[in-house]
Coordinates of C-alpha atoms and ligand atoms in Angstrom, one line a residue:
Chain A
M200 CA 106.2 91.5 119.6
A201 CA 107.3 87.9 119.4
T202 CA 105.1 86.7 122.3
T203 CA 103.2 83.5 121.6
T204 CA 99.5 83.8 121.2
S205 CA 97.0 81.8 123.0
G206 CA 95.8 78.6 121.3
A207 CA 97.2 76.9 118.3
G208 CA 96.7 77.9 114.7
A209 CA 97.0 81.6 115.2
G210 CA 95.3 83.4 112.3
S211 CA 93.1 80.6 111.5
R212 CA 90.4 81.7 113.9
A213 CA 88.2 84.5 112.9
G214 CA 87.4 85.2 116.5
K215 CA 84.2 84.6 118.3
R216 CA 81.3 86.7 117.1
S217 CA 78.4 88.2 119.0
G218 CA 75.6 90.4 117.9
K219 CA 76.1 92.8 120.8
K220 CA 75.4 96.5 120.0
G221 CA 77.8 99.2 121.0
T222 CA 78.5 100.0 124.7
L223 CA 76.8 102.7 126.6
Y224 CA 79.3 105.6 127.0
R225 CA 80.7 105.4 130.6
G226 CA 80.5 109.0 131.4
R227 CA 81.0 110.1 135.0
E228 CA 79.2 112.5 137.4
G229 CA 79.0 115.3 134.9
M230 CA 77.3 113.2 132.2
W231 CA 74.8 111.6 134.6
S232 CA 73.9 114.8 136.2
W233 CA 73.2 116.2 132.8
V234 CA 71.0 113.2 131.9
A235 CA 69.1 113.8 135.2
H236 CA 68.8 117.5 134.5
R237 CA 67.3 116.9 131.1
I238 CA 64.9 114.3 132.3
T239 CA 63.7 116.4 135.3
G240 CA 63.5 119.4 133.0
V241 CA 61.2 117.6 130.6
L242 CA 59.2 116.2 133.5
I243 CA 58.6 119.6 135.0
F244 CA 57.6 120.9 131.6
F245 CA 54.9 118.3 131.2
F246 CA 53.7 118.9 134.7
L247 CA 53.5 122.6 133.9
F248 CA 51.5 121.8 130.8
A249 CA 48.9 119.9 132.7
H250 CA 49.0 122.5 135.5
V251 CA 48.2 125.4 133.1
L252 CA 45.3 123.4 131.8
D253 CA 43.7 122.5 135.2
A254 CA 44.4 126.0 136.6
S255 CA 42.7 127.6 133.6
L256 CA 39.6 125.7 134.4
L257 CA 39.2 128.0 137.4
R258 CA 38.2 130.8 135.0
V259 CA 35.7 128.5 133.3
S260 CA 33.9 126.9 136.2
Q261 CA 34.8 126.7 139.8
S262 CA 32.9 123.5 140.4
D263 CA 34.6 121.8 137.4
Y264 CA 37.9 123.0 138.8
N265 CA 37.0 121.5 142.2
S266 CA 36.0 118.2 140.7
V267 CA 39.2 117.9 138.7
I268 CA 41.3 118.8 141.7
D269 CA 39.3 116.2 143.8
T270 CA 40.5 113.5 141.5
Y271 CA 44.1 114.3 142.6
K272 CA 43.3 113.5 146.2
N273 CA 44.5 109.9 146.3
P274 CA 47.7 108.4 147.5
I275 CA 49.0 107.6 144.0
T276 CA 48.8 111.2 142.9
N277 CA 50.3 112.2 146.3
F278 CA 53.3 110.0 145.7
L279 CA 53.6 111.5 142.2
E280 CA 53.6 114.9 143.8
Y281 CA 56.5 113.9 146.0
G282 CA 58.3 112.7 142.9
L283 CA 57.6 115.9 141.1
T284 CA 59.0 117.8 144.1
A285 CA 62.1 115.6 144.0
A286 CA 62.5 116.4 140.3
I287 CA 62.1 120.2 140.8
V288 CA 64.5 120.3 143.8
F289 CA 67.1 118.5 141.9
H290 CA 66.6 120.5 138.7
A291 CA 66.7 123.8 140.6
F292 CA 69.9 123.1 142.6
N293 CA 71.7 121.4 139.8
G294 CA 70.7 124.4 137.6
L295 CA 72.5 126.6 140.1
R296 CA 75.5 124.3 139.8
I297 CA 75.5 124.6 136.0
I298 CA 75.3 128.4 136.4
A299 CA 78.3 128.2 138.7
V300 CA 80.2 126.1 136.1
D301 CA 79.5 128.7 133.5
F302 CA 80.0 131.9 135.4
W303 CA 82.2 131.2 138.4
A304 CA 85.9 131.0 137.5
K305 CA 86.5 128.0 139.8
G306 CA 83.1 126.3 138.9
A307 CA 84.4 123.9 136.3
R308 CA 87.2 122.6 138.5
N309 CA 84.8 122.1 141.4
Q310 CA 81.9 120.6 139.5
K311 CA 82.0 117.3 141.3
K312 CA 82.1 118.9 144.7
L313 CA 79.2 121.1 143.7
L314 CA 77.3 118.1 142.5
W315 CA 77.7 116.4 145.9
W316 CA 76.4 119.6 147.5
V317 CA 73.4 119.4 145.2
V318 CA 72.8 115.8 146.1
G319 CA 73.3 116.5 149.8
V320 CA 70.9 119.4 149.9
W321 CA 68.4 117.4 147.8
V322 CA 68.5 114.4 150.3
V323 CA 68.0 116.8 153.3
L324 CA 65.1 118.7 151.7
M325 CA 63.4 115.5 150.4
A326 CA 63.7 113.9 153.8
G327 CA 62.3 117.0 155.4
M328 CA 59.4 117.2 153.0
F329 CA 58.5 113.5 153.2
Y330 CA 56.0 113.8 156.0
P331 CA 54.5 117.2 155.2
I332 CA 53.7 116.2 151.6
L333 CA 52.7 112.6 152.2
A334 CA 50.9 112.9 155.6
H335 CA 47.4 112.5 154.1
S336 CA 48.3 109.3 152.2
L337 CA 50.2 107.8 155.1
H338 CA 47.2 108.4 157.3
R339 CA 44.9 106.9 154.7
I340 CA 47.1 103.8 154.0
F341 CA 48.2 103.0 157.6
G342 CA 45.1 104.4 159.2
Y343 CA 46.6 106.0 162.3
Chain B
M270 CA 110.5 88.7 124.5
P271 CA 110.1 85.5 126.5
A272 CA 107.5 83.0 125.5
A273 CA 104.2 83.6 127.2
T274 CA 104.2 80.4 129.2
S275 CA 107.6 81.0 130.7
D276 CA 106.7 84.2 132.3
P277 CA 104.3 83.8 135.3
E278 CA 103.3 87.5 134.9
F279 CA 101.5 86.8 131.6
M280 CA 97.8 86.3 131.8
T281 CA 95.1 85.6 129.3
I282 CA 92.9 88.6 128.5
T283 CA 89.9 88.7 126.3
V284 CA 89.7 91.6 123.8
Q285 CA 86.4 92.3 122.0
V286 CA 86.5 94.7 119.1
K287 CA 83.5 96.2 117.4
R288 CA 84.4 96.0 113.7
Y289 CA 83.1 97.5 110.6
D290 CA 83.4 95.8 107.2
P291 CA 83.2 98.5 104.4
D292 CA 82.6 95.9 101.7
T293 CA 79.5 94.4 103.2
E294 CA 78.7 97.6 105.2
T295 CA 78.1 95.6 108.4
H296 CA 79.2 95.9 112.0
R297 CA 80.1 92.9 114.2
W298 CA 82.0 92.1 117.4
D299 CA 85.0 89.9 117.2
E300 CA 86.7 88.4 120.2
W301 CA 90.3 87.2 120.8
Q302 CA 92.3 85.8 123.7
V303 CA 95.7 87.4 124.1
Q304 CA 98.5 86.5 126.4
A305 CA 99.4 89.9 127.9
L306 CA 101.4 91.4 130.7
P307 CA 99.6 93.7 133.2
T308 CA 101.8 96.5 132.1
W309 CA 100.9 96.1 128.4
R310 CA 98.9 98.9 126.8
I311 CA 95.8 98.1 124.9
L312 CA 97.7 99.1 121.8
D313 CA 100.1 96.2 122.5
A314 CA 97.2 93.8 122.7
L315 CA 95.8 95.1 119.4
H316 CA 99.2 94.7 117.8
E317 CA 99.4 91.1 119.1
I318 CA 96.0 90.4 117.5
K319 CA 96.9 92.0 114.2
W320 CA 100.4 90.5 113.9
E321 CA 99.7 87.1 115.3
Q322 CA 96.0 86.3 115.0
D323 CA 94.1 88.4 112.5
G324 CA 95.9 90.6 110.0
T325 CA 92.7 92.2 108.8
L326 CA 92.1 94.1 112.1
T327 CA 92.4 97.7 111.2
F328 CA 93.3 100.6 113.5
R329 CA 95.4 103.8 113.4
R330 CA 98.5 104.4 115.4
S331 CA 101.8 106.1 114.8
C332 CA 103.9 107.3 117.7
A333 CA 102.6 104.7 120.3
H334 CA 103.6 107.1 123.0
G335 CA 100.7 109.5 123.4
V336 CA 102.1 112.2 121.2
C337 CA 100.6 112.0 117.7
G338 CA 96.9 111.5 118.7
S339 CA 96.2 108.7 116.2
D340 CA 94.7 106.0 118.3
A341 CA 91.8 107.4 120.2
M342 CA 89.2 104.6 120.7
R343 CA 86.4 103.8 123.0
I344 CA 87.9 101.3 125.4
N345 CA 85.7 99.8 128.1
G346 CA 83.1 102.4 127.3
R347 CA 85.3 105.5 127.5
N348 CA 87.4 107.4 125.0
R349 CA 91.1 107.0 125.6
L350 CA 94.3 106.5 123.6
A351 CA 95.1 102.8 123.2
C352 CA 98.8 103.6 123.7
K353 CA 98.1 105.2 127.1
S354 CA 95.7 102.6 128.6
L355 CA 97.3 99.8 130.6
V356 CA 95.8 96.4 130.8
K357 CA 96.1 96.4 134.6
D358 CA 94.0 99.6 134.9
L359 CA 91.1 98.0 133.0
N360 CA 90.0 95.0 135.1
P361 CA 91.7 92.2 132.9
A362 CA 89.4 89.6 134.5
K363 CA 86.6 90.8 132.2
P364 CA 86.6 91.1 128.4
I365 CA 88.1 94.4 127.3
T366 CA 85.9 96.2 124.8
V367 CA 87.3 98.3 122.0
E368 CA 85.1 100.4 119.7
P369 CA 85.7 103.3 117.2
I370 CA 85.1 106.8 118.6
Q371 CA 81.5 107.8 118.1
G372 CA 80.1 110.5 115.9
L373 CA 82.5 110.3 112.9
P374 CA 81.9 108.0 109.9
V375 CA 83.6 104.7 110.4
I376 CA 85.9 103.7 107.5
K377 CA 87.0 100.3 108.7
D378 CA 87.0 98.7 112.1
L379 CA 88.5 101.3 114.4
V380 CA 89.5 103.8 111.7
V381 CA 87.1 106.8 111.4
D382 CA 87.0 109.6 108.9
M383 CA 88.6 112.5 110.8
D384 CA 87.8 115.1 108.1
P385 CA 84.7 116.6 109.7
F386 CA 86.6 116.9 112.9
L387 CA 89.6 118.6 111.3
Q388 CA 87.3 120.9 109.3
A389 CA 85.9 122.3 112.5
Y390 CA 89.4 122.8 113.7
R391 CA 90.3 124.7 110.6
D392 CA 87.2 126.8 110.8
V393 CA 88.4 128.5 114.1
K394 CA 91.5 129.7 112.4
P395 CA 94.1 127.9 114.5
F396 CA 97.0 130.1 113.6
L397 CA 98.5 133.4 114.8
I398 CA 96.8 136.4 113.2
A399 CA 98.7 139.6 113.8
H400 CA 97.9 143.0 112.1
G401 CA 100.3 145.9 111.7
N402 CA 104.0 145.8 110.9
E403 CA 106.1 142.7 111.3
P404 CA 108.2 143.1 114.4
T405 CA 111.9 143.2 113.8
K406 CA 112.5 141.3 117.1
E407 CA 110.6 138.4 118.6
R408 CA 107.0 139.1 119.8
L409 CA 107.5 139.4 123.6
Q410 CA 105.0 138.1 126.0
S411 CA 104.9 138.1 129.8
Q412 CA 104.9 134.8 131.7
K413 CA 101.4 135.7 133.0
D414 CA 100.1 136.3 129.5
R415 CA 101.6 133.1 128.4
D416 CA 100.1 131.2 131.3
R417 CA 96.7 132.5 130.3
F418 CA 96.4 129.9 127.5
D419 CA 99.0 127.3 128.5
D420 CA 96.5 124.5 129.1
T421 CA 95.0 124.7 125.7
T422 CA 98.4 124.5 123.9
K423 CA 98.7 120.9 124.8
C424 CA 96.1 119.5 122.4
I425 CA 97.2 116.7 120.1
L426 CA 94.0 116.6 118.0
C427 CA 93.1 113.0 118.9
A428 CA 89.4 113.7 118.9
A429 CA 88.8 111.8 122.1
C430 CA 87.0 114.9 123.6
T431 CA 84.7 115.8 120.6
T432 CA 83.7 112.1 120.1
S433 CA 82.8 111.7 123.8
C434 CA 80.4 114.6 123.7
P435 CA 76.6 113.7 123.6
V436 CA 75.9 116.9 121.8
F437 CA 78.3 116.0 119.0
W438 CA 76.8 112.5 118.7
T439 CA 73.4 113.9 117.9
D440 CA 74.6 117.1 116.1
G441 CA 77.6 116.5 114.0
Q442 CA 77.6 120.2 113.0
Y443 CA 78.6 121.2 116.5
F444 CA 82.1 122.6 116.5
G445 CA 83.0 120.4 119.4
P446 CA 85.4 120.7 122.3
A447 CA 88.6 120.2 120.3
A448 CA 87.9 123.1 118.0
I449 CA 87.0 125.3 121.0
V450 CA 90.1 124.3 122.8
N451 CA 92.2 125.4 119.8
A452 CA 90.3 128.6 119.4
H453 CA 90.9 129.3 123.1
R454 CA 94.6 128.8 122.5
F455 CA 94.6 131.9 120.2
I456 CA 91.7 133.9 121.6
F457 CA 93.6 134.3 124.9
D458 CA 97.1 134.8 123.3
S459 CA 98.2 138.4 123.9
R460 CA 100.1 138.4 120.6
D461 CA 97.1 137.5 118.5
D462 CA 94.7 140.1 117.1
A463 CA 91.8 138.0 115.8
A464 CA 90.1 137.1 119.1
E465 CA 87.0 139.0 118.0
E466 CA 86.8 137.1 114.7
R467 CA 87.1 133.7 116.4
L468 CA 84.6 134.6 119.1
E469 CA 82.1 135.5 116.4
I470 CA 82.6 132.1 114.8
L471 CA 82.0 130.4 118.1
N472 CA 79.0 132.6 118.8
E473 CA 77.1 130.9 116.0
R474 CA 74.4 128.3 116.3
E475 CA 76.8 125.4 116.3
G476 CA 79.3 127.1 118.5
V477 CA 80.0 127.2 122.3
W478 CA 76.3 127.6 123.3
R479 CA 75.7 124.0 122.3
C480 CA 77.9 122.9 125.2
R481 CA 75.8 121.3 128.0
T482 CA 78.7 120.9 130.4
T483 CA 78.6 117.1 130.7
F484 CA 82.4 117.1 131.3
N485 CA 82.8 114.0 129.1
C486 CA 85.5 115.9 127.1
T487 CA 87.4 116.9 130.2
E488 CA 87.4 113.3 131.5
A489 CA 88.4 111.9 128.1
C490 CA 91.3 114.2 127.3
P491 CA 94.6 112.2 127.4
R492 CA 96.4 115.5 127.9
G493 CA 94.5 116.4 131.0
I494 CA 93.3 119.7 129.5
Q495 CA 90.5 121.3 131.5
I496 CA 88.3 121.5 128.4
T497 CA 85.0 122.4 130.0
Q498 CA 86.7 125.2 131.8
A499 CA 88.2 126.5 128.5
I500 CA 84.8 126.4 126.9
A501 CA 83.3 128.3 129.9
E502 CA 86.0 130.9 129.5
V503 CA 85.1 131.4 125.8
K504 CA 81.4 131.7 126.8
R505 CA 82.3 134.3 129.4
A506 CA 84.5 136.2 126.9
L507 CA 81.5 136.3 124.5
I508 CA 79.2 137.7 127.2
T509 CA 81.6 140.3 128.7
R510 CA 83.4 141.0 125.4
R511 CA 86.7 140.9 127.2
V512 CA 89.5 138.4 126.8
Ligands
HEM640 C1 63.7 126.2 139.6 C2 64.3 127.0 138.8 C3 65.1 126.5 137.6 C4 66.4 126.6 137.5 C5 67.4 127.2 138.4 C6 66.8 126.0 136.2 C7 68.0 126.0 135.6 C8 68.3 125.5 134.4 C9 69.6 125.6 133.7 C10 70.8 126.4 134.2 C11 69.5 124.9 132.6 C12 70.6 124.8 131.5 C13 71.2 123.5 131.5 C14 72.3 123.3 130.6 O1 73.0 124.3 130.2 O2 72.7 122.2 130.3 C15 68.2 124.3 132.5 C16 67.7 123.5 131.5 C17 66.5 123.1 131.3 N1 65.4 123.4 132.1 FE1 65.5 124.4 133.9 N2 65.6 125.5 135.6 C18 64.6 125.8 136.4 C19 63.2 125.5 136.2 C20 62.8 124.8 135.1 C21 61.4 124.6 134.8 C22 60.2 125.1 135.6 C23 61.3 123.8 133.7 C24 60.1 123.3 132.9 C25 59.2 124.0 132.4 C26 62.7 123.6 133.2 C27 63.0 122.8 132.1 C28 64.3 122.7 131.6 C29 64.6 122.0 130.4 C30 63.7 121.2 129.6 C31 66.0 122.2 130.2 C32 66.9 121.6 129.1 C33 67.8 120.6 129.6 C34 68.9 120.3 128.6 O3 69.1 121.1 127.7 O4 69.6 119.4 128.8 N3 63.5 124.2 134.1 N4 67.5 124.7 133.6
SF4_641 S1 91.6 118.6 123.7 FE1 92.5 116.7 124.5 S2 90.9 115.1 123.9 FE2 90.5 116.9 122.7 S3 91.6 116.6 120.7 FE3 93.0 117.8 122.1 S4 94.2 116.3 123.2 FE4 92.5 115.1 122.2
FES642 S1 99.8 106.2 118.8 FE1 100.4 108.3 118.9 S2 99.0 109.0 120.5 FE2 98.7 106.8 120.5

């Protein structure tokens, strides 16, 4: 290619340098849904871990169990509960999507459409559960 | 070709390349300005840099037309062939980044060691295995049987898929999408007798069950092969024991 290059003294410039690390891979829907699936999966696992511990208290002492559960009764834990529900709902429905990709002959071809279904169902369910789950906290914070 | 300044279509693009110097064993980013046409491919811009600005820039290419599979690179964060990526499709207003594909040892700049990748390919026995007597005539196959594996015959072994896979990045032992694609090509070929053997190979720890269906491979394949689907078909064949 005989095109002229920009600037004079071509070859004399070693190029500008920067210490930038490599770029993040720009994966699409499939990659990000996998990232979300793994994060929510690990999150649910840690919740389950704590849950097994607090539930096992029931067999040790009912009053201790009650006092531990009482510490959960605050708006912050309530919002965390809502977040946990969000994680579980996403993980469950995206899990069904992955099963469809693996076992349904047309699953792989329709994976993006399936993901939008997952997100749609997730939004509807989370909107529907907003008040039922957070009612106590909303009352306490806004005092109505 | 006309001088850059005489053609109003030419524009200045910035190309940033992540380089590796084997002598000092260091990585660094270099940046060049190139006068390019919107219809240029990134490969043209790399040629321009190598031939006119910095002869030490090192990359592989051969056919320059998407056939040989030599020039898979991570361009603007995604694996593609430099010879099939047009400047105008990449937002030329911003610097265009070029990096070696990830997960294989870098030899110099954009050149990686393809041996581990090709070894995984060899391991799935990518050749026809037929038992019994040699036929005296051609091995006949119906159109339907041929269509069964048509998609996976298109692979050019560029490694764009395998090196876009998050599982392969963290576990270089994983066979990877390209090897599975080429196993699929023979597993579902009615003339071949070694499907069972190949399925057993892919049933191993580092075989198809490593796949997490991120679809990065399918998105990256310059041949448009439905790779994740091919992998799912192999998974299903392993479960049902039918091909
Ligand atoms: C609600 C029902 C559930 C369904 C339908 C479901 C479905 C799935 C599926 C299909 C996978 C495989 C993902 C893949 O192949 O990439 C998976 C992965 C996973 N699940 Fe679940 N799951 C459920 C509940 C749970 C629970 C309760 C936990 C936590 C204890 C959990 C933790 C995980 C983890 C850590 C992974 C690994 C993620 C990865 O490899 O990227 N899941 N789930
Ligand atoms: S399947 Fe596609 S991306 Fe993978 S090596 Fe073959 S041609 Fe390249
Ligand atoms: S140079 Fe042959 S595929 Fe790009």
